Amino acid sequence: MPEIINQNGEYYKNVTLNNLITLFDTIATANQGIQSHSFGDIWEINANERNYAVSHLSIEGAQYLPNEIQYNFKLYVMDLVSKDESNENDVLNQTLQIIGDFISRLQNARDLNIDTNTDYRLQPNINCQPFTERFDDQVSGWVADIQIRAFFDYSACLGDIM
């Protein structure tokens, strides 16, 4: 659970990287279109040991801003395409819909004990890029660049280091 911080009489949750990874995991587990999901460097994914469709979350960096931290992620959603590629458009359609489901859940996560108005903010413009015939299994799908900003109190740790 996120740590509660009192900032000048306003209460905020300190949403950490681990909190967000758990949130992505919860969303993936609940999505009926996802058969397996993983986290880490995309090149470490072993597609041959996966049930499709697959979602995969990779950390792309973080940036400290005034009173906020911005987490940068890439969310991959992929599925198998027939050898004759006859279902490639269907796979691209389905995997983009699943990314839309993730975005909706991230934007409306109140039922997951997160207030998206104060705990974190999903940056509104999310770029998605399609890919085809990628990785070991020659899968197709989409990758979304997701940025999440959370409250960060610069002075929260001062008592620990002085």
XYZ file of C-alpha atoms in Angstrom:
162
model
C 0.000 0.000 0.000
C 1.195 3.544 -0.686
C 2.507 5.529 2.284
C 0.259 8.429 3.431
C 2.040 11.815 3.552
C 0.706 15.003 5.190
C 1.802 18.021 3.146
C 0.586 21.309 4.691
C -2.652 19.737 5.873
C -3.262 17.878 2.574
C -2.902 14.126 2.584
C -1.244 12.334 -0.327
C -0.231 8.779 -0.982
C 3.402 8.217 -1.863
C 2.905 5.970 -4.902
C 6.076 3.980 -5.506
C 7.381 2.056 -8.479
C 6.423 -1.192 -6.730
C 2.864 0.114 -6.215
C 2.563 0.820 -9.944
C 3.998 -2.555 -10.957
C 1.442 -4.218 -8.673
C -1.301 -2.093 -10.244
C -0.291 -3.160 -13.778
C -0.189 -6.783 -12.593
C -3.694 -6.468 -11.090
C -5.058 -4.975 -14.308
C -3.435 -7.666 -16.474
C -4.714 -10.474 -14.247
C -8.275 -9.130 -14.418
C -8.262 -8.658 -18.210
C -9.902 -11.644 -19.900
C -7.973 -11.001 -23.128
C -4.599 -11.486 -21.406
C -3.458 -15.073 -20.885
C -0.067 -14.260 -19.377
C 1.830 -11.176 -18.343
C 5.341 -10.312 -17.299
C 7.573 -7.495 -16.153
C 11.164 -6.550 -16.932
C 13.393 -5.930 -19.909
C 11.506 -6.808 -23.102
C 14.463 -8.775 -24.462
C 14.267 -11.119 -21.477
C 10.773 -12.237 -22.407
C 10.706 -15.888 -23.412
C 7.806 -15.891 -25.822
C 8.003 -19.654 -26.376
C 6.915 -20.258 -22.776
C 3.899 -17.934 -22.925
C 0.207 -18.414 -23.489
C -1.115 -15.707 -25.787
C -2.233 -12.913 -25.681
C 0.637 -11.521 -23.593
C 1.154 -8.200 -21.856
C 4.611 -7.111 -20.770
C 5.610 -4.039 -18.765
C 9.098 -2.529 -18.950
C 10.479 0.423 -16.991
C 11.886 3.098 -19.265
C 13.018 5.590 -16.634
C 11.871 8.101 -14.070
C 12.180 11.831 -13.701
C 11.988 13.939 -10.530
C 9.943 17.088 -11.030
C 8.911 19.752 -8.507
C 6.799 17.812 -5.954
C 6.302 14.912 -8.376
C 8.028 11.894 -9.803
C 7.250 10.781 -13.337
C 7.490 7.067 -14.104
C 7.961 6.079 -17.752
C 6.817 2.650 -18.913
C 6.367 0.717 -22.111
C 3.390 -1.613 -22.176
C 3.574 -4.337 -24.825
C 0.508 -6.347 -25.785
C 1.043 -9.095 -28.347
C -0.569 -12.158 -29.826
C 0.212 -14.887 -32.338
C -0.558 -14.386 -36.009
C -1.423 -17.240 -38.388
C 1.381 -18.408 -40.674
C -0.528 -16.994 -43.663
C -1.018 -13.695 -41.750
C -4.764 -13.844 -42.445
C -5.592 -12.719 -38.896
C -2.943 -9.995 -38.529
C -5.475 -7.132 -38.635
C -7.627 -8.944 -36.065
C -4.596 -9.367 -33.786
C -3.665 -5.689 -34.146
C -7.270 -4.693 -33.442
C -7.554 -6.941 -30.367
C -4.217 -5.954 -28.842
C -4.913 -2.242 -29.300
C -8.273 -2.749 -27.562
C -6.476 -4.408 -24.650
C -4.141 -1.402 -24.353
C -7.261 0.764 -24.272
C -8.549 -1.401 -21.414
C -5.292 -0.822 -19.498
C -5.553 2.933 -20.048
C -9.173 2.975 -18.846
C -8.302 1.008 -15.707
C -5.295 3.225 -14.980
C -7.453 6.317 -15.384
C -10.275 4.922 -13.227
C -8.511 2.884 -10.548
C -10.639 4.006 -7.598
C -11.901 0.484 -7.052
C -8.257 -0.565 -6.580
C -7.926 1.807 -3.578
C -6.204 4.486 -5.653
C -7.550 7.977 -6.210
C -6.424 9.011 -9.677
C -7.079 12.662 -8.816
C -4.586 12.852 -5.935
C -2.469 9.677 -5.793
C -1.184 9.767 -9.341
C -1.985 11.193 -12.754
C -1.840 9.262 -15.971
C -0.410 11.591 -18.601
C -3.207 12.143 -21.132
C -1.401 11.583 -24.447
C -0.348 7.971 -24.825
C 1.477 7.078 -28.027
C 1.000 3.560 -29.357
C 3.079 1.944 -32.081
C 2.168 -1.291 -33.877
C 4.682 -4.046 -34.499
C 4.533 -7.199 -36.589
C 6.590 -10.383 -36.802
C 8.603 -9.539 -33.702
C 10.383 -11.596 -31.037
C 10.950 -15.353 -31.128
C 7.355 -16.288 -31.935
C 6.933 -13.668 -34.670
C 4.058 -12.032 -32.783
C 2.198 -8.841 -33.643
C 0.741 -6.214 -31.373
C 1.253 -2.755 -29.965
C 3.573 -0.969 -27.575
C 2.263 1.999 -25.574
C 4.411 4.705 -23.976
C 2.814 5.370 -20.599
C 3.832 8.135 -18.226
C 2.474 8.348 -14.697
C 3.128 11.252 -12.345
C 2.866 10.773 -8.598
C 3.276 13.091 -5.623
C 6.839 13.349 -4.305
C 7.662 15.265 -1.140
C 11.232 16.574 -1.406
C 11.451 17.052 2.344
C 9.970 13.725 3.430
C 13.356 12.066 4.108
C 15.207 15.024 5.661
C 14.744 13.697 9.182
C 16.434 10.425 8.231
C 19.692 11.932 6.980
C 20.323 14.712 9.479
